[in-house]
Amino acid sequence: MTEEQMTLIKTLIKKHGILATDGEWTLVFLGASYGLTEKQIDSYLIADTLDLLAKHEKMLCILFGIEPESNGEIQRMENPAERLQMLLAEYLAHNQSKQGYEEVMEYVIRDTGLSAAQIEQLRKAVEAKMPAEDVLEMARNRKDVMEIRRCIEFYEMMEKEQEPQEKAKKNRRERR
């Protein structure tokens, strides 16, 4: 731990009147250790709750860059372990999709054989959240504009059909 982190911990403990036996002490220590700023740590320490788990979840959301309020389904889950699993799954899915699309972007930038219309359709495929490997395959195979457009439409159709099934699965999980 750096001197800067130790100073931050001391400042926050004094600022919030936290005793060594208080649970918040751990949250301050963890936040500083993870490299969060004073403002970020303050945001979960002053949360409108005495529940340490809720404050801990808020700290993790800040750390992972997830907006907890954006997904009401996660917040409605009563089991804290399941809530944490869902938060992590959301974080990992978001991160993996970003990384995959970076590869698509690099390919499109380097490949001089793709037309502007093909690039536009590939952009729309990314916008539709098609799996990055599928978008990359379409780019590498130099699918024509209409083929890419039809693939996007087919993907969107399949996603709409799967939405009710996924909602039913989540509802069953929540009832358990």
mmCIF file with all atom_site columns, C-alpha atoms in Angstrom:
data_model
loop_
_atom_site.group_PDB
_atom_site.id
_atom_site.type_symbol
_atom_site.label_atom_id
_atom_site.label_alt_id
_atom_site.label_comp_id
_atom_site.label_asym_id
_atom_site.label_entity_id
_atom_site.label_seq_id
_atom_site.pdbx_PDB_ins_code
_atom_site.Cartn_x
_atom_site.Cartn_y
_atom_site.Cartn_z
_atom_site.occupancy
_atom_site.B_iso_or_equiv
_atom_site.pdbx_formal_charge
_atom_site.auth_seq_id
_atom_site.auth_comp_id
_atom_site.auth_asym_id
_atom_site.auth_atom_id
_atom_site.pdbx_PDB_model_num
ATOM 1   C CA . MET A 1 1   ? 0.000   0.000   0.000   1.00 0.00 ? 1   MET A CA 1
ATOM 2   C CA . THR A 1 2   ? 1.342   3.399   -0.950  1.00 0.00 ? 2   THR A CA 1
ATOM 3   C CA . GLU A 1 3   ? 1.671   6.374   1.368   1.00 0.00 ? 3   GLU A CA 1
ATOM 4   C CA . GLU A 1 4   ? -0.931  8.156   -0.736  1.00 0.00 ? 4   GLU A CA 1
ATOM 5   C CA . GLN A 1 5   ? -3.439  5.343   -0.142  1.00 0.00 ? 5   GLN A CA 1
ATOM 6   C CA . MET A 1 6   ? -2.689  5.333   3.604   1.00 0.00 ? 6   MET A CA 1
ATOM 7   C CA . THR A 1 7   ? -3.236  9.095   3.739   1.00 0.00 ? 7   THR A CA 1
ATOM 8   C CA . LEU A 1 8   ? -6.531  8.690   1.883   1.00 0.00 ? 8   LEU A CA 1
ATOM 9   C CA . ILE A 1 9   ? -7.657  5.996   4.337   1.00 0.00 ? 9   ILE A CA 1
ATOM 10  C CA . LYS A 1 10  ? -6.781  8.175   7.339   1.00 0.00 ? 10  LYS A CA 1
ATOM 11  C CA . THR A 1 11  ? -8.561  11.167  5.801   1.00 0.00 ? 11  THR A CA 1
ATOM 12  C CA . LEU A 1 12  ? -11.736 9.203   5.078   1.00 0.00 ? 12  LEU A CA 1
ATOM 13  C CA . ILE A 1 13  ? -11.805 7.486   8.469   1.00 0.00 ? 13  ILE A CA 1
ATOM 14  C CA . LYS A 1 14  ? -11.477 10.828  10.208  1.00 0.00 ? 14  LYS A CA 1
ATOM 15  C CA . LYS A 1 15  ? -13.956 12.549  7.848   1.00 0.00 ? 15  LYS A CA 1
ATOM 16  C CA . HIS A 1 16  ? -16.682 9.934   8.411   1.00 0.00 ? 16  HIS A CA 1
ATOM 17  C CA . GLY A 1 17  ? -15.891 9.211   12.068  1.00 0.00 ? 17  GLY A CA 1
ATOM 18  C CA . ILE A 1 18  ? -15.283 5.534   11.391  1.00 0.00 ? 18  ILE A CA 1
ATOM 19  C CA . LEU A 1 19  ? -13.975 3.415   14.251  1.00 0.00 ? 19  LEU A CA 1
ATOM 20  C CA . ALA A 1 20  ? -11.628 0.443   13.823  1.00 0.00 ? 20  ALA A CA 1
ATOM 21  C CA . THR A 1 21  ? -14.502 -1.874  14.800  1.00 0.00 ? 21  THR A CA 1
ATOM 22  C CA . ASP A 1 22  ? -16.937 -0.430  12.219  1.00 0.00 ? 22  ASP A CA 1
ATOM 23  C CA . GLY A 1 23  ? -17.650 -2.416  9.071   1.00 0.00 ? 23  GLY A CA 1
ATOM 24  C CA . GLU A 1 24  ? -17.170 0.690   6.957   1.00 0.00 ? 24  GLU A CA 1
ATOM 25  C CA . TRP A 1 25  ? -13.476 0.616   7.862   1.00 0.00 ? 25  TRP A CA 1
ATOM 26  C CA . THR A 1 26  ? -13.086 -2.410  5.591   1.00 0.00 ? 26  THR A CA 1
ATOM 27  C CA . LEU A 1 27  ? -14.918 -0.631  2.772   1.00 0.00 ? 27  LEU A CA 1
ATOM 28  C CA . VAL A 1 28  ? -12.588 2.369   3.085   1.00 0.00 ? 28  VAL A CA 1
ATOM 29  C CA . PHE A 1 29  ? -9.524  0.112   3.096   1.00 0.00 ? 29  PHE A CA 1
ATOM 30  C CA . LEU A 1 30  ? -10.729 -1.895  0.087   1.00 0.00 ? 30  LEU A CA 1
ATOM 31  C CA . GLY A 1 31  ? -11.707 1.196   -1.893  1.00 0.00 ? 31  GLY A CA 1
ATOM 32  C CA . ALA A 1 32  ? -8.311  2.813   -1.336  1.00 0.00 ? 32  ALA A CA 1
ATOM 33  C CA . SER A 1 33  ? -6.521  -0.461  -2.119  1.00 0.00 ? 33  SER A CA 1
ATOM 34  C CA . TYR A 1 34  ? -8.434  -0.770  -5.409  1.00 0.00 ? 34  TYR A CA 1
ATOM 35  C CA . GLY A 1 35  ? -7.349  2.754   -6.325  1.00 0.00 ? 35  GLY A CA 1
ATOM 36  C CA . LEU A 1 36  ? -10.721 4.477   -6.032  1.00 0.00 ? 36  LEU A CA 1
ATOM 37  C CA . THR A 1 37  ? -10.733 8.233   -5.496  1.00 0.00 ? 37  THR A CA 1
ATOM 38  C CA . GLU A 1 38  ? -11.927 9.980   -2.356  1.00 0.00 ? 38  GLU A CA 1
ATOM 39  C CA . LYS A 1 39  ? -15.082 11.091  -4.166  1.00 0.00 ? 39  LYS A CA 1
ATOM 40  C CA . GLN A 1 40  ? -15.837 7.522   -5.310  1.00 0.00 ? 40  GLN A CA 1
ATOM 41  C CA . ILE A 1 41  ? -15.323 6.101   -1.814  1.00 0.00 ? 41  ILE A CA 1
ATOM 42  C CA . ASP A 1 42  ? -17.457 8.888   -0.334  1.00 0.00 ? 42  ASP A CA 1
ATOM 43  C CA . SER A 1 43  ? -20.279 8.003   -2.730  1.00 0.00 ? 43  SER A CA 1
ATOM 44  C CA . TYR A 1 44  ? -20.767 4.536   -1.260  1.00 0.00 ? 44  TYR A CA 1
ATOM 45  C CA . LEU A 1 45  ? -19.940 5.466   2.336   1.00 0.00 ? 45  LEU A CA 1
ATOM 46  C CA . ILE A 1 46  ? -22.668 8.106   2.446   1.00 0.00 ? 46  ILE A CA 1
ATOM 47  C CA . ALA A 1 47  ? -25.199 5.838   0.720   1.00 0.00 ? 47  ALA A CA 1
ATOM 48  C CA . ASP A 1 48  ? -28.645 6.071   2.257   1.00 0.00 ? 48  ASP A CA 1
ATOM 49  C CA . THR A 1 49  ? -28.368 2.684   3.969   1.00 0.00 ? 49  THR A CA 1
ATOM 50  C CA . LEU A 1 50  ? -26.741 1.003   6.920   1.00 0.00 ? 50  LEU A CA 1
ATOM 51  C CA . ASP A 1 51  ? -26.508 -2.269  5.002   1.00 0.00 ? 51  ASP A CA 1
ATOM 52  C CA . LEU A 1 52  ? -22.831 -3.082  4.453   1.00 0.00 ? 52  LEU A CA 1
ATOM 53  C CA . LEU A 1 53  ? -23.649 -5.471  1.610   1.00 0.00 ? 53  LEU A CA 1
ATOM 54  C CA . ALA A 1 54  ? -25.430 -2.695  -0.282  1.00 0.00 ? 54  ALA A CA 1
ATOM 55  C CA . LYS A 1 55  ? -22.452 -0.379  0.209   1.00 0.00 ? 55  LYS A CA 1
ATOM 56  C CA . HIS A 1 56  ? -20.073 -3.141  -0.869  1.00 0.00 ? 56  HIS A CA 1
ATOM 57  C CA . GLU A 1 57  ? -22.117 -3.754  -4.029  1.00 0.00 ? 57  GLU A CA 1
ATOM 58  C CA . LYS A 1 58  ? -22.042 -0.041  -4.788  1.00 0.00 ? 58  LYS A CA 1
ATOM 59  C CA . MET A 1 59  ? -18.247 -0.081  -4.359  1.00 0.00 ? 59  MET A CA 1
ATOM 60  C CA . LEU A 1 60  ? -17.961 -3.008  -6.781  1.00 0.00 ? 60  LEU A CA 1
ATOM 61  C CA . CYS A 1 61  ? -20.229 -1.273  -9.290  1.00 0.00 ? 61  CYS A CA 1
ATOM 62  C CA . ILE A 1 62  ? -17.977 1.786   -9.170  1.00 0.00 ? 62  ILE A CA 1
ATOM 63  C CA . LEU A 1 63  ? -14.912 -0.406  -9.566  1.00 0.00 ? 63  LEU A CA 1
ATOM 64  C CA . PHE A 1 64  ? -16.387 -2.292  -12.545 1.00 0.00 ? 64  PHE A CA 1
ATOM 65  C CA . GLY A 1 65  ? -17.922 0.804   -14.125 1.00 0.00 ? 65  GLY A CA 1
ATOM 66  C CA . ILE A 1 66  ? -21.445 -0.624  -13.934 1.00 0.00 ? 66  ILE A CA 1
ATOM 67  C CA . GLU A 1 67  ? -24.518 1.468   -13.228 1.00 0.00 ? 67  GLU A CA 1
ATOM 68  C CA . PRO A 1 68  ? -26.486 -0.623  -10.710 1.00 0.00 ? 68  PRO A CA 1
ATOM 69  C CA . GLU A 1 69  ? -29.676 1.369   -11.234 1.00 0.00 ? 69  GLU A CA 1
ATOM 70  C CA . SER A 1 70  ? -29.572 0.665   -14.972 1.00 0.00 ? 70  SER A CA 1
ATOM 71  C CA . ASN A 1 71  ? -30.541 -2.970  -14.450 1.00 0.00 ? 71  ASN A CA 1
ATOM 72  C CA . GLY A 1 72  ? -33.632 -3.209  -12.263 1.00 0.00 ? 72  GLY A CA 1
ATOM 73  C CA . GLU A 1 73  ? -33.677 -7.006  -12.516 1.00 0.00 ? 73  GLU A CA 1
ATOM 74  C CA . ILE A 1 74  ? -30.405 -7.254  -10.624 1.00 0.00 ? 74  ILE A CA 1
ATOM 75  C CA . GLN A 1 75  ? -31.621 -4.898  -7.911  1.00 0.00 ? 75  GLN A CA 1
ATOM 76  C CA . ARG A 1 76  ? -34.816 -6.915  -7.376  1.00 0.00 ? 76  ARG A CA 1
ATOM 77  C CA . MET A 1 77  ? -32.891 -10.105 -6.644  1.00 0.00 ? 77  MET A CA 1
ATOM 78  C CA . GLU A 1 78  ? -33.002 -10.846 -2.925  1.00 0.00 ? 78  GLU A CA 1
ATOM 79  C CA . ASN A 1 79  ? -30.032 -13.195 -2.703  1.00 0.00 ? 79  ASN A CA 1
ATOM 80  C CA . PRO A 1 80  ? -26.836 -11.079 -2.449  1.00 0.00 ? 80  PRO A CA 1
ATOM 81  C CA . ALA A 1 81  ? -24.670 -13.830 -3.962  1.00 0.00 ? 81  ALA A CA 1
ATOM 82  C CA . GLU A 1 82  ? -26.937 -14.026 -7.027  1.00 0.00 ? 82  GLU A CA 1
ATOM 83  C CA . ARG A 1 83  ? -26.931 -10.221 -7.343  1.00 0.00 ? 83  ARG A CA 1
ATOM 84  C CA . LEU A 1 84  ? -23.133 -10.229 -7.306  1.00 0.00 ? 84  LEU A CA 1
ATOM 85  C CA . GLN A 1 85  ? -22.997 -13.018 -9.893  1.00 0.00 ? 85  GLN A CA 1
ATOM 86  C CA . MET A 1 86  ? -25.333 -11.072 -12.169 1.00 0.00 ? 86  MET A CA 1
ATOM 87  C CA . LEU A 1 87  ? -23.271 -7.881  -11.752 1.00 0.00 ? 87  LEU A CA 1
ATOM 88  C CA . LEU A 1 88  ? -20.103 -9.761  -12.648 1.00 0.00 ? 88  LEU A CA 1
ATOM 89  C CA . ALA A 1 89  ? -21.775 -11.452 -15.609 1.00 0.00 ? 89  ALA A CA 1
ATOM 90  C CA . GLU A 1 90  ? -22.942 -8.057  -16.891 1.00 0.00 ? 90  GLU A CA 1
ATOM 91  C CA . TYR A 1 91  ? -19.458 -6.613  -16.447 1.00 0.00 ? 91  TYR A CA 1
ATOM 92  C CA . LEU A 1 92  ? -17.750 -9.525  -18.207 1.00 0.00 ? 92  LEU A CA 1
ATOM 93  C CA . ALA A 1 93  ? -20.239 -9.561  -21.076 1.00 0.00 ? 93  ALA A CA 1
ATOM 94  C CA . HIS A 1 94  ? -19.777 -5.824  -21.568 1.00 0.00 ? 94  HIS A CA 1
ATOM 95  C CA . ASN A 1 95  ? -15.975 -6.116  -21.486 1.00 0.00 ? 95  ASN A CA 1
ATOM 96  C CA . GLN A 1 96  ? -15.799 -9.119  -23.811 1.00 0.00 ? 96  GLN A CA 1
ATOM 97  C CA . SER A 1 97  ? -18.032 -7.491  -26.389 1.00 0.00 ? 97  SER A CA 1
ATOM 98  C CA . LYS A 1 98  ? -15.834 -4.381  -26.375 1.00 0.00 ? 98  LYS A CA 1
ATOM 99  C CA . GLN A 1 99  ? -12.669 -6.418  -26.868 1.00 0.00 ? 99  GLN A CA 1
ATOM 100 C CA . GLY A 1 100 ? -14.159 -8.447  -29.704 1.00 0.00 ? 100 GLY A CA 1
ATOM 101 C CA . TYR A 1 101 ? -15.353 -5.371  -31.543 1.00 0.00 ? 101 TYR A CA 1
ATOM 102 C CA . GLU A 1 102 ? -11.888 -3.827  -31.249 1.00 0.00 ? 102 GLU A CA 1
ATOM 103 C CA . GLU A 1 103 ? -10.619 -6.689  -33.407 1.00 0.00 ? 103 GLU A CA 1
ATOM 104 C CA . VAL A 1 104 ? -13.373 -5.972  -35.950 1.00 0.00 ? 104 VAL A CA 1
ATOM 105 C CA . MET A 1 105 ? -12.445 -2.290  -35.951 1.00 0.00 ? 105 MET A CA 1
ATOM 106 C CA . GLU A 1 106 ? -8.761  -3.069  -36.523 1.00 0.00 ? 106 GLU A CA 1
ATOM 107 C CA . TYR A 1 107 ? -9.619  -5.381  -39.416 1.00 0.00 ? 107 TYR A CA 1
ATOM 108 C CA . VAL A 1 108 ? -11.881 -2.808  -41.070 1.00 0.00 ? 108 VAL A CA 1
ATOM 109 C CA . ILE A 1 109 ? -9.230  -0.098  -40.716 1.00 0.00 ? 109 ILE A CA 1
ATOM 110 C CA . ARG A 1 110 ? -6.478  -2.271  -42.215 1.00 0.00 ? 110 ARG A CA 1
ATOM 111 C CA . ASP A 1 111 ? -8.479  -3.872  -45.039 1.00 0.00 ? 111 ASP A CA 1
ATOM 112 C CA . THR A 1 112 ? -8.499  -1.537  -48.021 1.00 0.00 ? 112 THR A CA 1
ATOM 113 C CA . GLY A 1 113 ? -10.725 -3.851  -50.066 1.00 0.00 ? 113 GLY A CA 1
ATOM 114 C CA . LEU A 1 114 ? -13.935 -3.184  -48.138 1.00 0.00 ? 114 LEU A CA 1
ATOM 115 C CA . SER A 1 115 ? -16.318 -0.666  -49.677 1.00 0.00 ? 115 SER A CA 1
ATOM 116 C CA . ALA A 1 116 ? -17.899 2.160   -47.706 1.00 0.00 ? 116 ALA A CA 1
ATOM 117 C CA . ALA A 1 117 ? -21.271 0.408   -47.984 1.00 0.00 ? 117 ALA A CA 1
ATOM 118 C CA . GLN A 1 118 ? -19.815 -2.834  -46.575 1.00 0.00 ? 118 GLN A CA 1
ATOM 119 C CA . ILE A 1 119 ? -18.197 -0.937  -43.710 1.00 0.00 ? 119 ILE A CA 1
ATOM 120 C CA . GLU A 1 120 ? -21.519 0.785   -42.980 1.00 0.00 ? 120 GLU A CA 1
ATOM 121 C CA . GLN A 1 121 ? -23.322 -2.560  -42.839 1.00 0.00 ? 121 GLN A CA 1
ATOM 122 C CA . LEU A 1 122 ? -20.618 -4.001  -40.567 1.00 0.00 ? 122 LEU A CA 1
ATOM 123 C CA . ARG A 1 123 ? -21.121 -0.969  -38.308 1.00 0.00 ? 123 ARG A CA 1
ATOM 124 C CA . LYS A 1 124 ? -24.836 -1.722  -38.213 1.00 0.00 ? 124 LYS A CA 1
ATOM 125 C CA . ALA A 1 125 ? -24.043 -5.342  -37.312 1.00 0.00 ? 125 ALA A CA 1
ATOM 126 C CA . VAL A 1 126 ? -21.977 -4.139  -34.354 1.00 0.00 ? 126 VAL A CA 1
ATOM 127 C CA . GLU A 1 127 ? -24.759 -1.718  -33.418 1.00 0.00 ? 127 GLU A CA 1
ATOM 128 C CA . ALA A 1 128 ? -27.214 -4.648  -33.438 1.00 0.00 ? 128 ALA A CA 1
ATOM 129 C CA . LYS A 1 129 ? -24.835 -6.395  -31.006 1.00 0.00 ? 129 LYS A CA 1
ATOM 130 C CA . MET A 1 130 ? -24.146 -9.333  -33.258 1.00 0.00 ? 130 MET A CA 1
ATOM 131 C CA . PRO A 1 131 ? -21.339 -11.497 -31.864 1.00 0.00 ? 131 PRO A CA 1
ATOM 132 C CA . ALA A 1 132 ? -17.997 -9.942  -32.761 1.00 0.00 ? 132 ALA A CA 1
ATOM 133 C CA . GLU A 1 133 ? -16.670 -13.164 -34.267 1.00 0.00 ? 133 GLU A CA 1
ATOM 134 C CA . ASP A 1 134 ? -19.619 -13.264 -36.707 1.00 0.00 ? 134 ASP A CA 1
ATOM 135 C CA . VAL A 1 135 ? -19.075 -9.645  -37.731 1.00 0.00 ? 135 VAL A CA 1
ATOM 136 C CA . LEU A 1 136 ? -15.371 -10.309 -38.199 1.00 0.00 ? 136 LEU A CA 1
ATOM 137 C CA . GLU A 1 137 ? -16.127 -13.378 -40.322 1.00 0.00 ? 137 GLU A CA 1
ATOM 138 C CA . MET A 1 138 ? -18.440 -11.348 -42.568 1.00 0.00 ? 138 MET A CA 1
ATOM 139 C CA . ALA A 1 139 ? -15.698 -8.748  -42.993 1.00 0.00 ? 139 ALA A CA 1
ATOM 140 C CA . ARG A 1 140 ? -13.015 -11.338 -43.755 1.00 0.00 ? 140 ARG A CA 1
ATOM 141 C CA . ASN A 1 141 ? -15.241 -13.144 -46.264 1.00 0.00 ? 141 ASN A CA 1
ATOM 142 C CA . ARG A 1 142 ? -16.093 -9.782  -47.841 1.00 0.00 ? 142 ARG A CA 1
ATOM 143 C CA . LYS A 1 143 ? -19.797 -10.481 -47.826 1.00 0.00 ? 143 LYS A CA 1
ATOM 144 C CA . ASP A 1 144 ? -21.668 -8.098  -50.070 1.00 0.00 ? 144 ASP A CA 1
ATOM 145 C CA . VAL A 1 145 ? -23.859 -5.366  -48.637 1.00 0.00 ? 145 VAL A CA 1
ATOM 146 C CA . MET A 1 146 ? -27.154 -7.224  -49.044 1.00 0.00 ? 146 MET A CA 1
ATOM 147 C CA . GLU A 1 147 ? -25.770 -10.402 -47.450 1.00 0.00 ? 147 GLU A CA 1
ATOM 148 C CA . ILE A 1 148 ? -24.594 -8.454  -44.413 1.00 0.00 ? 148 ILE A CA 1
ATOM 149 C CA . ARG A 1 149 ? -27.950 -6.671  -44.185 1.00 0.00 ? 149 ARG A CA 1
ATOM 150 C CA . ARG A 1 150 ? -29.838 -9.996  -44.321 1.00 0.00 ? 150 ARG A CA 1
ATOM 151 C CA . CYS A 1 151 ? -27.562 -11.464 -41.627 1.00 0.00 ? 151 CYS A CA 1
ATOM 152 C CA . ILE A 1 152 ? -28.324 -8.493  -39.369 1.00 0.00 ? 152 ILE A CA 1
ATOM 153 C CA . GLU A 1 153 ? -32.071 -8.838  -39.961 1.00 0.00 ? 153 GLU A CA 1
ATOM 154 C CA . PHE A 1 154 ? -31.918 -12.569 -39.258 1.00 0.00 ? 154 PHE A CA 1
ATOM 155 C CA . TYR A 1 155 ? -29.924 -12.001 -36.067 1.00 0.00 ? 155 TYR A CA 1
ATOM 156 C CA . GLU A 1 156 ? -32.374 -9.348  -34.829 1.00 0.00 ? 156 GLU A CA 1
ATOM 157 C CA . MET A 1 157 ? -35.324 -11.637 -35.603 1.00 0.00 ? 157 MET A CA 1
ATOM 158 C CA . MET A 1 158 ? -33.740 -14.490 -33.617 1.00 0.00 ? 158 MET A CA 1
ATOM 159 C CA . GLU A 1 159 ? -32.986 -12.166 -30.694 1.00 0.00 ? 159 GLU A CA 1
ATOM 160 C CA . LYS A 1 160 ? -36.615 -11.013 -30.541 1.00 0.00 ? 160 LYS A CA 1
ATOM 161 C CA . GLU A 1 161 ? -37.812 -14.620 -30.481 1.00 0.00 ? 161 GLU A CA 1
ATOM 162 C CA . GLN A 1 162 ? -35.419 -15.508 -27.649 1.00 0.00 ? 162 GLN A CA 1
ATOM 163 C CA . GLU A 1 163 ? -36.339 -12.525 -25.425 1.00 0.00 ? 163 GLU A CA 1
ATOM 164 C CA . PRO A 1 164 ? -39.588 -14.047 -24.042 1.00 0.00 ? 164 PRO A CA 1
ATOM 165 C CA . GLN A 1 165 ? -37.795 -17.341 -23.315 1.00 0.00 ? 165 GLN A CA 1
ATOM 166 C CA . GLU A 1 166 ? -34.984 -15.572 -21.435 1.00 0.00 ? 166 GLU A CA 1
ATOM 167 C CA . LYS A 1 167 ? -37.473 -13.517 -19.412 1.00 0.00 ? 167 LYS A CA 1
ATOM 168 C CA . ALA A 1 168 ? -39.301 -16.695 -18.418 1.00 0.00 ? 168 ALA A CA 1
ATOM 169 C CA . LYS A 1 169 ? -36.020 -18.292 -17.294 1.00 0.00 ? 169 LYS A CA 1
ATOM 170 C CA . LYS A 1 170 ? -35.112 -15.240 -15.198 1.00 0.00 ? 170 LYS A CA 1
ATOM 171 C CA . ASN A 1 171 ? -38.569 -15.194 -13.616 1.00 0.00 ? 171 ASN A CA 1
ATOM 172 C CA . ARG A 1 172 ? -38.204 -18.862 -12.660 1.00 0.00 ? 172 ARG A CA 1
ATOM 173 C CA . ARG A 1 173 ? -34.788 -18.154 -11.111 1.00 0.00 ? 173 ARG A CA 1
ATOM 174 C CA . GLU A 1 174 ? -36.184 -15.242 -9.111  1.00 0.00 ? 174 GLU A CA 1
ATOM 175 C CA . ARG A 1 175 ? -39.025 -17.364 -7.734  1.00 0.00 ? 175 ARG A CA 1
ATOM 176 C CA . ARG A 1 176 ? -36.578 -19.906 -6.296  1.00 0.00 ? 176 ARG A CA 1
#
